[in-house]
Amino acid sequence: MSYLQLHHIAKSYSLGNKERVPVLHDITVGFERGEFVSILGESGSGKSTLMNIIGGMDQDYTGDVMIDGGTLRQKKEKQLDDYRKLKIGFIFQNFNLISHLSVLDNVTLTMQMTDVPRLERIAKAKQILTDLGLSEHLHKRPSQLSGGQKQRVAIARALSNDPDIILADEPTGALDKKNSTQIMHILDDIAKQGKLVIAVTHSQSVADYSTRVITMEDGKIVQEDIKKRSLPV
Ligand code: ADP
Ligand code: MG
């Protein structure tokens, strides 16, 4: 079985009245660590809905998300919290940085939820930010950065608890081509280091940077391309 396995996932949203609108249909797919997977699909095809289910943010679905030999469904609230906090790093289109905090504090903030001592947190955050080329910007506010720099801060934050899985929902959606390319290369490097990276996009050219492209249409997987790179063992 794959490291992360989706097994017959289906979901519908209810519209207040009794009507339910189906948005995901029978999604069965597996993912391995070291993969950089793009989920490609038009707006409304169910990509974000699927990411929220994988990320443990949405529990209103049928089917199973299996990881580490168990399902998310079996996890108690505290375990699910740890899963969201420690196993998964989230990256969003609009960065979701906290505007009144410095770059450094944006990264250490998420680490405060774990039991890493304060000085160690700061040192680790500085190291991750430096690796991403942001050492000159540690004490700036997000508003003083370019879009590409903001997304690198968000990536640093997502890496801060050393998660196994990175979920990026349209990470290049607000960026120009040059910055998009840079972000996709960074995500590729993260996967090469052995994490599972899943990035949502509606752009074929962005998807082409990944090791595998899964195409979604109307809540279904319609195509799966296995791409070039062999995976680390
Ligand atoms: P994508 O991320 O691919 O653009 P989404 O997963 O956001 O697609 O949405 C899939 C479908 O579900 C769309 O038709 C959208 O309108 C609908 N949808 C998303 N969120 C909700 C919600 N909270 N309530 C009702 N319908 C929703
Ligand atoms: Mg979306």
Coordinates of N, CA and C and ligand atoms in Angstrom, one line a residue:
M1 N 0.8 -1.2 0.0 CA 0.0 0.0 0.0 C 0.9 1.3 0.0
S2 N 0.4 2.3 -0.6 CA 1.2 3.6 -0.7 C 1.3 4.2 0.7
Y3 N 2.2 5.1 0.8 CA 2.4 5.9 2.0 C 1.1 6.6 2.4
L4 N 0.6 7.3 1.4 CA -0.7 8.0 1.6 C -1.7 7.4 0.6
Q5 N -2.8 6.8 1.0 CA -3.7 6.2 0.1 C -5.1 6.8 0.3
L6 N -5.7 7.2 -0.8 CA -7.1 7.7 -0.8 C -7.9 6.5 -1.4
H7 N -8.9 6.1 -0.7 CA -9.7 5.0 -1.0 C -11.1 5.3 -1.2
H8 N -11.6 5.4 -2.4 CA -13.0 5.7 -2.7 C -13.5 6.9 -2.0
I9 N -12.8 8.0 -2.1 CA -13.3 9.2 -1.5 C -14.4 9.9 -2.3
A10 N -15.5 10.2 -1.6 CA -16.6 10.9 -2.3 C -17.1 12.0 -1.3
K11 N -17.5 13.1 -1.9 CA -18.0 14.1 -1.0 C -19.1 14.9 -1.8
S12 N -20.1 15.4 -1.0 CA -21.0 16.3 -1.5 C -21.2 17.4 -0.5
Y13 N -21.5 18.6 -1.0 CA -21.8 19.8 -0.1 C -23.3 19.9 0.0
S14 N -23.8 20.2 1.2 CA -25.3 20.4 1.3 C -25.6 21.9 1.1
L15 N -26.7 22.2 0.5 CA -27.0 23.6 0.2 C -28.1 24.1 1.1
G16 N -28.0 23.9 2.4 CA -29.0 24.4 3.4 C -30.2 23.6 3.4
N17 N -30.9 23.5 2.2 CA -32.1 22.7 2.1 C -31.6 21.2 2.1
K18 N -32.4 20.3 1.6 CA -32.0 18.9 1.7 C -31.1 18.5 0.5
E19 N -31.0 19.4 -0.4 CA -30.2 19.1 -1.6 C -28.7 19.0 -1.3
R20 N -28.1 18.0 -1.9 CA -26.7 17.9 -1.8 C -26.0 17.9 -3.2
V21 N -24.9 18.6 -3.3 CA -24.2 18.8 -4.6 C -23.0 17.9 -4.5
P22 N -22.9 16.9 -5.3 CA -21.7 16.0 -5.3 C -20.5 16.8 -5.9
V23 N -19.4 16.7 -5.3 CA -18.2 17.4 -5.8 C -17.0 16.5 -6.0
L24 N -17.0 15.4 -5.2 CA -15.9 14.4 -5.5 C -16.5 13.0 -5.6
H25 N -16.1 12.3 -6.6 CA -16.6 11.0 -7.0 C -15.6 9.9 -6.9
D26 N -15.6 9.0 -6.0 CA -14.8 7.8 -6.0 C -13.4 8.0 -6.4
I27 N -12.7 8.8 -5.6 CA -11.3 9.1 -5.8 C -10.4 8.0 -5.1
T28 N -9.7 7.2 -5.9 CA -8.8 6.2 -5.3 C -7.4 6.4 -6.0
V29 N -6.5 6.8 -5.1 CA -5.1 7.1 -5.7 C -4.1 7.0 -4.5
G30 N -2.9 6.6 -4.8 CA -1.9 6.5 -3.8 C -0.7 7.4 -4.1
F31 N 0.0 7.8 -3.0 CA 1.1 8.8 -3.1 C 2.3 8.2 -2.3
E32 N 3.5 8.4 -2.8 CA 4.7 8.0 -2.0 C 5.5 9.2 -1.6
R33 N 6.3 9.0 -0.5 CA 7.2 10.1 -0.2 C 8.3 10.2 -1.3
G34 N 8.7 11.4 -1.5 CA 9.7 11.7 -2.6 C 9.0 12.1 -3.9
E35 N 7.7 12.0 -3.9 CA 7.0 12.4 -5.1 C 6.6 13.8 -5.1
F36 N 6.6 14.5 -6.2 CA 6.1 15.8 -6.3 C 4.9 15.7 -7.3
V37 N 3.7 15.7 -6.7 CA 2.5 15.4 -7.5 C 1.8 16.7 -7.8
S38 N 1.4 17.0 -9.0 CA 0.5 18.1 -9.3 C -0.9 17.6 -9.5
I39 N -1.9 18.2 -8.9 CA -3.3 18.0 -9.2 C -3.8 19.1 -10.1
L40 N -4.0 18.7 -11.3 CA -4.3 19.7 -12.4 C -5.8 19.7 -12.6
G41 N -6.5 20.8 -12.7 CA -7.9 20.8 -13.0 C -8.4 22.2 -13.0
E42 N -9.5 22.4 -13.8 CA -10.1 23.7 -13.9 C -10.7 24.2 -12.5
S43 N -11.0 25.4 -12.4 CA -11.7 25.9 -11.2 C -13.0 25.2 -11.0
G44 N -13.3 24.8 -9.8 CA -14.5 24.1 -9.5 C -14.4 22.6 -9.7
S45 N -13.3 22.0 -10.1 CA -13.2 20.6 -10.3 C -13.0 19.8 -9.0
G46 N -12.9 20.5 -7.9 CA -12.8 19.8 -6.6 C -11.4 19.6 -6.0
K47 N -10.5 20.4 -6.5 CA -9.1 20.2 -6.1 C -8.9 20.7 -4.6
S48 N -9.4 21.8 -4.3 CA -9.3 22.3 -2.9 C -10.1 21.4 -1.9
T49 N -11.2 21.0 -2.3 CA -12.0 20.1 -1.5 C -11.2 18.8 -1.1
L50 N -10.5 18.3 -2.2 CA -9.7 17.1 -2.0 C -8.5 17.4 -1.0
M51 N -7.9 18.5 -1.2 CA -6.7 18.9 -0.4 C -7.2 19.0 1.1
N52 N -8.3 19.6 1.3 CA -8.8 19.8 2.7 C -9.1 18.4 3.3
I53 N -9.5 17.5 2.5 CA -9.8 16.1 3.1 C -8.5 15.5 3.4
I54 N -7.5 15.5 2.5 CA -6.2 14.9 2.8 C -5.5 15.6 4.0
G55 N -5.7 16.9 4.2 CA -5.1 17.6 5.2 C -5.8 17.5 6.6
G56 N -6.9 16.7 6.6 CA -7.6 16.5 7.9 C -8.4 17.7 8.3
M57 N -8.7 18.6 7.4 CA -9.4 19.8 7.7 C -11.0 19.6 7.5
D58 N -11.3 18.6 6.8 CA -12.7 18.3 6.4 C -12.9 16.8 6.7
Q59 N -13.9 16.5 7.5 CA -14.1 15.1 7.9 C -15.5 14.7 7.3
D60 N -16.1 15.5 6.6 CA -17.5 15.2 6.1 C -17.3 14.6 4.6
Y61 N -17.0 13.3 4.6 CA -16.8 12.6 3.3 C -17.0 11.2 3.5
T62 N -17.1 10.4 2.4 CA -17.1 9.0 2.5 C -15.9 8.4 1.9
G63 N -15.5 7.2 2.2 CA -14.2 6.6 1.8 C -13.2 6.9 2.9
D64 N -12.0 6.5 2.6 CA -10.9 6.6 3.6 C -9.6 7.3 3.1
V65 N -9.0 8.0 4.0 CA -7.7 8.5 3.8 C -6.8 7.6 4.7
M66 N -5.9 6.9 4.1 CA -5.1 6.0 4.9 C -3.6 6.4 4.9
I67 N -3.1 6.4 6.1 CA -1.7 6.8 6.3 C -1.1 6.1 7.5
D68 N 0.1 5.7 7.4 CA 0.8 4.9 8.5 C -0.1 3.7 8.9
G69 N -0.7 3.1 8.0 CA -1.4 1.8 8.3 C -2.8 2.1 9.0
G70 N -3.2 3.3 9.1 CA -4.5 3.6 9.7 C -5.3 4.6 8.9
T71 N -6.5 4.8 9.3 CA -7.3 5.8 8.5 C -7.4 7.1 9.4
L72 N -7.6 8.2 8.7 CA -7.8 9.5 9.5 C -9.1 9.4 10.3
R73 N -10.0 8.6 9.8 CA -11.3 8.5 10.5 C -11.1 7.9 12.0
Q74 N -10.1 7.0 12.1 CA -9.8 6.4 13.4 C -9.2 7.3 14.4
K75 N -8.6 8.5 13.9 CA -7.9 9.3 14.8 C -8.9 10.1 15.7
K76 N -8.5 10.2 17.0 CA -9.2 11.0 17.9 C -8.9 12.5 17.7
E77 N -9.7 13.4 18.2 CA -9.5 14.9 17.9 C -8.0 15.3 18.1
K78 N -7.4 14.9 19.2 CA -6.0 15.3 19.5 C -5.1 14.7 18.5
Q79 N -5.3 13.5 18.1 CA -4.4 12.9 17.1 C -4.5 13.5 15.7
L80 N -5.8 13.9 15.4 CA -6.0 14.6 14.2 C -5.4 16.0 14.2
D81 N -5.4 16.6 15.4 CA -4.7 17.9 15.5 C -3.2 17.8 15.3
D82 N -2.6 16.7 15.9 CA -1.2 16.5 15.7 C -0.9 16.2 14.2
Y83 N -1.8 15.5 13.6 CA -1.6 15.2 12.1 C -1.6 16.5 11.4
R84 N -2.5 17.4 11.6 CA -2.6 18.7 10.9 C -1.3 19.5 11.2
K85 N -0.9 19.4 12.4 CA 0.2 20.3 12.9 C 1.6 19.8 12.5
L86 N 1.7 18.5 12.6 CA 3.1 17.9 12.6 C 3.4 17.1 11.3
K87 N 2.3 16.5 10.7 CA 2.5 15.6 9.5 C 2.4 16.4 8.3
I88 N 1.6 17.5 8.3 CA 1.3 18.3 7.1 C 1.8 19.7 7.2
G89 N 2.4 20.2 6.1 CA 2.6 21.6 6.0 C 1.8 22.2 4.9
F90 N 1.0 23.2 5.2 CA 0.1 23.8 4.2 C 0.7 25.1 3.5
I91 N 0.5 25.2 2.2 CA 0.9 26.4 1.5 C -0.3 26.9 0.7
F92 N -0.6 28.2 0.7 CA -1.8 28.7 0.0 C -1.4 29.7 -1.1
Q93 N -2.4 29.9 -1.9 CA -2.2 30.9 -3.0 C -1.9 32.3 -2.5
N94 N -2.6 32.7 -1.5 CA -2.4 34.0 -1.0 C -1.6 34.1 0.3
F95 N -0.7 33.1 0.4 CA 0.4 33.1 1.4 C -0.1 32.9 2.8
N96 N -1.2 33.6 3.2 CA -1.7 33.5 4.6 C -0.7 33.8 5.7
L97 N 0.1 34.8 5.4 CA 1.1 35.2 6.4 C 0.4 36.2 7.4
I98 N 1.0 36.3 8.6 CA 0.4 37.2 9.6 C 1.0 38.6 9.4
S99 N 0.3 39.6 9.0 CA 0.9 40.8 8.5 C 1.6 41.6 9.6
H100 N 1.2 41.5 10.8 CA 1.8 42.4 11.9 C 3.0 41.7 12.5
L101 N 3.3 40.5 12.0 CA 4.5 39.8 12.6 C 5.7 39.8 11.6
S102 N 6.9 39.7 12.1 CA 8.1 39.7 11.2 C 8.1 38.4 10.4
V103 N 8.9 38.3 9.4 CA 9.2 37.1 8.7 C 9.5 36.0 9.6
L104 N 10.5 36.3 10.5 CA 11.0 35.3 11.5 C 9.9 34.8 12.4
D105 N 9.1 35.7 12.9 CA 8.0 35.3 13.8 C 6.9 34.5 13.1
N106 N 6.7 34.8 11.8 CA 5.7 34.0 11.1 C 6.1 32.6 11.1
V107 N 7.4 32.3 11.0 CA 7.9 30.9 11.0 C 7.9 30.3 12.4
T108 N 8.4 31.1 13.3 CA 8.5 30.5 14.7 C 7.1 30.3 15.3
L109 N 6.2 31.0 14.9 CA 4.8 30.9 15.5 C 4.2 29.5 15.4
T110 N 4.3 28.9 14.2 CA 3.8 27.6 14.1 C 4.6 26.6 14.9
M111 N 5.9 26.8 15.1 CA 6.7 25.9 15.9 C 6.3 26.1 17.4
Q112 N 5.7 27.2 17.8 CA 5.4 27.3 19.2 C 4.4 26.3 19.6
M113 N 3.7 25.8 18.7 CA 2.7 24.8 19.0 C 3.3 23.4 19.4
T114 N 4.6 23.3 19.1 CA 5.3 22.0 19.5 C 6.2 22.3 20.7
D115 N 6.8 21.3 21.2 CA 7.6 21.5 22.5 C 9.1 21.8 22.2
V116 N 9.4 22.3 21.0 CA 10.8 22.7 20.8 C 11.1 24.0 21.6
P117 N 12.3 24.0 22.3 CA 12.6 25.2 23.1 C 12.8 26.4 22.3
R118 N 12.6 27.6 22.9 CA 12.5 28.9 22.1 C 13.7 29.2 21.3
L119 N 14.9 29.1 21.9 CA 16.1 29.4 21.2 C 16.4 28.5 20.0
E120 N 16.0 27.2 20.2 CA 16.2 26.2 19.2 C 15.2 26.5 18.0
R121 N 14.0 27.0 18.4 CA 13.0 27.3 17.4 C 13.5 28.5 16.5
I122 N 14.1 29.5 17.2 CA 14.6 30.6 16.4 C 15.7 30.2 15.5
A123 N 16.6 29.4 16.0 CA 17.8 29.0 15.2 C 17.3 28.2 14.0
K124 N 16.4 27.3 14.2 CA 15.9 26.5 13.2 C 15.1 27.3 12.1
A125 N 14.3 28.2 12.6 CA 13.6 29.1 11.6 C 14.6 29.9 10.8
K126 N 15.6 30.5 11.4 CA 16.6 31.2 10.7 C 17.3 30.4 9.6
Q127 N 17.6 29.1 10.0 CA 18.2 28.2 9.1 C 17.4 27.9 7.8
I128 N 16.1 27.6 8.1 CA 15.2 27.3 7.0 C 15.0 28.6 6.1
L129 N 14.9 29.7 6.7 CA 14.7 31.0 5.9 C 15.9 31.3 5.1
T130 N 17.1 31.0 5.7 CA 18.4 31.2 5.0 C 18.5 30.3 3.8
D131 N 18.1 29.0 4.0 CA 18.2 28.0 2.9 C 17.3 28.5 1.8
L132 N 16.2 29.2 2.1 CA 15.3 29.7 1.0 C 15.7 31.1 0.5
G133 N 16.9 31.6 0.9 CA 17.4 32.8 0.4 C 16.8 34.1 1.0
L134 N 16.3 33.9 2.3 CA 15.6 35.1 2.9 C 16.4 35.6 4.1
S135 N 17.7 35.3 4.2 CA 18.4 35.7 5.4 C 18.4 37.3 5.6
E136 N 18.3 38.0 4.5 CA 18.3 39.5 4.6 C 17.0 40.0 5.1
H137 N 16.0 39.2 5.1 CA 14.6 39.7 5.3 C 14.0 39.3 6.6
L138 N 14.7 38.7 7.5 CA 14.2 38.1 8.8 C 13.3 39.1 9.6
H139 N 13.7 40.3 9.6 CA 12.9 41.3 10.5 C 12.0 42.2 9.8
K140 N 11.8 41.9 8.5 CA 10.8 42.6 7.7 C 9.4 42.1 8.0
R141 N 8.4 42.9 7.7 CA 7.0 42.5 7.7 C 6.7 41.9 6.3
P142 N 5.7 41.0 6.2 CA 5.3 40.5 4.9 C 5.0 41.6 3.8
S143 N 4.4 42.7 4.2 CA 4.1 43.7 3.2 C 5.3 44.3 2.6
Q144 N 6.5 44.1 3.2 CA 7.8 44.7 2.6 C 8.4 43.7 1.6
L145 N 7.8 42.6 1.3 CA 8.3 41.6 0.5 C 7.6 41.5 -0.9
S146 N 8.2 40.9 -1.9 CA 7.6 40.6 -3.1 C 6.7 39.3 -3.0
G147 N 5.9 39.1 -3.9 CA 5.0 37.9 -3.9 C 5.8 36.6 -3.8
G148 N 6.9 36.5 -4.5 CA 7.7 35.3 -4.5 C 8.4 35.1 -3.2
Q149 N 8.8 36.2 -2.6 CA 9.5 36.2 -1.3 C 8.4 35.8 -0.2
K150 N 7.2 36.3 -0.3 CA 6.2 35.9 0.6 C 5.9 34.4 0.6
Q151 N 5.9 33.9 -0.7 CA 5.6 32.5 -0.8 C 6.7 31.7 -0.2
R152 N 7.9 32.2 -0.3 CA 9.1 31.4 0.3 C 9.0 31.5 1.8
V153 N 8.5 32.6 2.4 CA 8.3 32.6 3.8 C 7.2 31.5 4.2
A154 N 6.2 31.5 3.4 CA 5.1 30.5 3.7 C 5.6 29.1 3.6
I155 N 6.5 28.9 2.6 CA 7.1 27.5 2.5 C 8.0 27.2 3.7
A156 N 8.8 28.2 4.2 CA 9.6 28.1 5.4 C 8.7 27.7 6.6
R157 N 7.5 28.4 6.7 CA 6.6 28.1 7.8 C 6.1 26.7 7.6
A158 N 5.8 26.3 6.4 CA 5.2 24.9 6.2 C 6.2 23.9 6.6
L159 N 7.5 24.2 6.4 CA 8.6 23.2 6.7 C 9.0 23.2 8.2
S160 N 8.5 24.2 9.0 CA 9.1 24.4 10.3 C 8.9 23.3 11.2
N161 N 7.9 22.5 11.1 CA 7.7 21.3 12.0 C 8.2 20.0 11.3
D162 N 8.9 20.2 10.2 CA 9.5 19.0 9.5 C 8.4 18.0 9.2
P163 N 7.3 18.4 8.5 CA 6.2 17.5 8.2 C 6.6 16.5 7.1
D164 N 5.9 15.4 7.0 CA 6.2 14.4 5.9 C 5.5 14.8 4.6
I165 N 4.4 15.6 4.7 CA 3.6 15.9 3.5 C 3.5 17.4 3.4
I166 N 3.7 18.0 2.2 CA 3.4 19.4 1.9 C 2.2 19.5 1.0
L167 N 1.2 20.2 1.4 CA 0.0 20.4 0.6 C 0.0 21.8 0.1
A168 N 0.1 22.1 -1.1 CA 0.1 23.5 -1.6 C -1.0 23.7 -2.6
D169 N -2.0 24.6 -2.2 CA -3.2 24.8 -3.0 C -2.9 26.1 -3.8
E170 N -2.7 25.9 -5.1 CA -2.4 26.9 -6.1 C -1.2 27.8 -5.6
P171 N -0.1 27.2 -5.3 CA 1.0 28.0 -4.7 C 1.5 29.1 -5.6
T172 N 1.3 29.0 -6.9 CA 1.8 30.0 -7.8 C 0.7 30.8 -8.4
G173 N -0.5 30.7 -7.9 CA -1.6 31.4 -8.4 C -1.5 32.9 -8.4
A174 N -0.8 33.4 -7.5 CA -0.7 34.9 -7.4 C 0.7 35.4 -7.8
L175 N 1.5 34.5 -8.5 CA 2.8 34.9 -8.9 C 3.0 35.0 -10.4
D176 N 4.0 35.8 -10.8 CA 4.4 35.8 -12.2 C 5.2 34.6 -12.6
K177 N 5.6 34.5 -13.9 CA 6.2 33.3 -14.4 C 7.5 33.0 -13.7
K178 N 8.3 34.0 -13.6 CA 9.7 33.8 -13.0 C 9.5 33.3 -11.5
N179 N 8.7 33.9 -10.8 CA 8.5 33.5 -9.4 C 7.9 32.1 -9.3
S180 N 6.9 31.9 -10.2 CA 6.3 30.6 -10.2 C 7.3 29.5 -10.4
T181 N 8.2 29.7 -11.4 CA 9.2 28.7 -11.7 C 10.1 28.4 -10.5
Q182 N 10.4 29.5 -9.8 CA 11.3 29.4 -8.6 C 10.6 28.6 -7.5
I183 N 9.3 28.9 -7.3 CA 8.6 28.2 -6.3 C 8.5 26.7 -6.6
M184 N 8.2 26.4 -7.9 CA 8.1 25.0 -8.3 C 9.4 24.2 -8.2
H185 N 10.5 24.9 -8.4 CA 11.8 24.3 -8.2 C 12.0 24.0 -6.7
I186 N 11.6 24.9 -5.9 CA 11.8 24.7 -4.4 C 11.0 23.5 -4.0
L187 N 9.7 23.5 -4.5 CA 8.9 22.3 -4.1 C 9.5 21.0 -4.6
D188 N 10.0 21.0 -5.8 CA 10.7 19.8 -6.3 C 11.9 19.4 -5.4
D189 N 12.7 20.4 -5.0 CA 13.8 20.1 -4.1 C 13.3 19.5 -2.7
I190 N 12.2 20.0 -2.3 CA 11.6 19.5 -1.0 C 11.2 18.0 -1.2
A191 N 10.6 17.7 -2.3 CA 10.2 16.3 -2.6 C 11.5 15.4 -2.7
K192 N 12.5 16.0 -3.4 CA 13.8 15.2 -3.6 C 14.4 14.8 -2.2
Q193 N 14.1 15.7 -1.2 CA 14.6 15.3 0.1 C 13.8 14.3 0.8
G194 N 12.7 13.8 0.2 CA 12.0 12.7 0.7 C 10.6 13.0 1.2
K195 N 10.2 14.2 1.1 CA 8.8 14.5 1.5 C 7.8 14.2 0.3
L196 N 6.6 14.0 0.7 CA 5.5 14.0 -0.4 C 5.0 15.4 -0.5
V197 N 5.1 15.9 -1.8 CA 4.6 17.2 -2.1 C 3.4 17.1 -3.0
I198 N 2.3 17.6 -2.7 CA 1.1 17.6 -3.5 C 0.7 19.1 -3.8
A199 N 0.8 19.5 -5.0 CA 0.5 20.9 -5.4 C -0.7 21.0 -6.4
V200 N -1.6 21.8 -6.0 CA -2.8 22.0 -6.9 C -2.5 23.1 -7.9
T201 N -2.9 23.0 -9.1 CA -2.8 24.1 -10.1 C -3.8 23.9 -11.2
H202 N -4.1 25.1 -11.8 CA -4.9 24.9 -13.0 C -4.1 25.2 -14.3
S203 N -2.8 25.2 -14.1 CA -1.9 25.5 -15.2 C -1.0 24.3 -15.6
Q204 N -1.2 23.8 -16.9 CA -0.4 22.7 -17.4 C 1.1 23.0 -17.3
S205 N 1.5 24.2 -17.6 CA 2.9 24.5 -17.6 C 3.5 24.4 -16.2
V206 N 2.7 24.8 -15.2 CA 3.1 24.7 -13.8 C 3.2 23.2 -13.4
A207 N 2.2 22.5 -13.8 CA 2.1 21.0 -13.5 C 3.3 20.3 -14.0
D208 N 3.8 20.8 -15.2 CA 5.0 20.1 -15.8 C 6.2 20.0 -15.0
Y209 N 6.3 20.8 -13.9 CA 7.5 20.7 -13.1 C 7.5 19.5 -12.1
S210 N 6.3 18.9 -12.0 CA 6.2 17.8 -11.0 C 6.6 16.5 -11.5
T211 N 6.7 15.5 -10.7 CA 7.0 14.1 -11.1 C 5.8 13.4 -11.6
R212 N 4.6 13.8 -11.2 CA 3.4 13.1 -11.7 C 2.3 14.1 -11.7
V213 N 1.5 14.0 -12.8 CA 0.4 14.9 -12.9 C -0.9 14.1 -12.9
I214 N -1.8 14.5 -11.9 CA -3.1 13.9 -11.8 C -4.1 14.9 -12.3
T215 N -4.9 14.6 -13.3 CA -5.8 15.5 -13.9 C -7.2 15.2 -13.3
M216 N -7.9 16.3 -12.8 CA -9.3 16.1 -12.3 C -10.2 16.9 -13.2
E217 N -11.4 16.3 -13.3 CA -12.5 17.0 -14.0 C -13.8 16.6 -13.3
D218 N -14.6 17.6 -12.9 CA -15.8 17.4 -12.3 C -15.8 16.4 -11.1
G219 N -14.7 16.5 -10.3 CA -14.6 15.7 -9.1 C -14.1 14.3 -9.3
K220 N -13.6 14.0 -10.6 CA -13.1 12.7 -10.9 C -11.7 12.8 -11.4
I221 N -10.9 11.8 -11.1 CA -9.6 11.7 -11.7 C -9.8 11.2 -13.2
V222 N -9.3 11.9 -14.2 CA -9.5 11.5 -15.5 C -8.2 11.1 -16.2
Q223 N -7.1 11.5 -15.6 CA -5.8 11.1 -16.2 C -4.7 11.1 -15.2
E224 N -3.8 10.2 -15.3 CA -2.6 10.1 -14.4 C -1.4 9.9 -15.2
D225 N -0.5 10.9 -15.2 CA 0.8 10.7 -15.9 C 1.9 10.5 -15.0
I226 N 2.5 9.4 -15.1 CA 3.7 9.1 -14.3 C 4.9 9.8 -15.1
K227 N 5.6 10.6 -14.4 CA 6.6 11.4 -15.1 C 8.0 10.8 -14.8
K228 N 9.0 11.6 -15.2 CA 10.4 11.3 -15.4 C 11.1 10.7 -14.2
R229 N 11.2 11.5 -13.1 CA 12.3 11.2 -12.1 C 12.0 9.9 -11.3
S230 N 13.0 9.1 -11.1 CA 12.8 7.9 -10.2 C 12.8 8.4 -8.8
L231 N 12.1 7.8 -8.0 CA 11.9 8.2 -6.6 C 13.0 7.7 -5.7
P232 N 13.4 8.5 -4.7 CA 14.3 8.0 -3.7 C 13.7 6.9 -2.9
V233 N 14.6 5.9 -2.5 CA 14.0 4.8 -1.8 C 14.2 5.0 -0.3
Ligands
ADP1 P1 -11.3 23.9 -7.1 O1 -10.4 24.0 -5.9 O2 -10.9 22.8 -8.0 O3 -11.6 25.2 -7.8 P2 -13.3 23.3 -5.1 O4 -12.9 22.1 -4.4 O5 -13.1 24.6 -4.4 O6 -12.7 23.4 -6.5 O7 -14.9 23.3 -5.4 C1 -15.5 22.2 -6.0 C2 -17.0 22.4 -6.1 O8 -17.6 22.5 -4.8 C3 -17.4 23.8 -6.8 O9 -18.5 23.6 -7.6 C4 -17.7 24.7 -5.6 O10 -18.6 25.6 -6.0 C5 -18.3 23.7 -4.6 N1 -18.0 24.1 -3.2 C6 -16.8 24.4 -2.7 N2 -16.9 24.7 -1.4 C7 -18.3 24.7 -1.1 C8 -19.0 24.9 0.1 N3 -18.5 25.2 1.2 N4 -20.4 24.7 0.0 C9 -21.0 24.4 -1.2 N5 -20.3 24.2 -2.3 C10 -19.0 24.3 -2.3
MG2 MG -9.3 25.6 -5.2

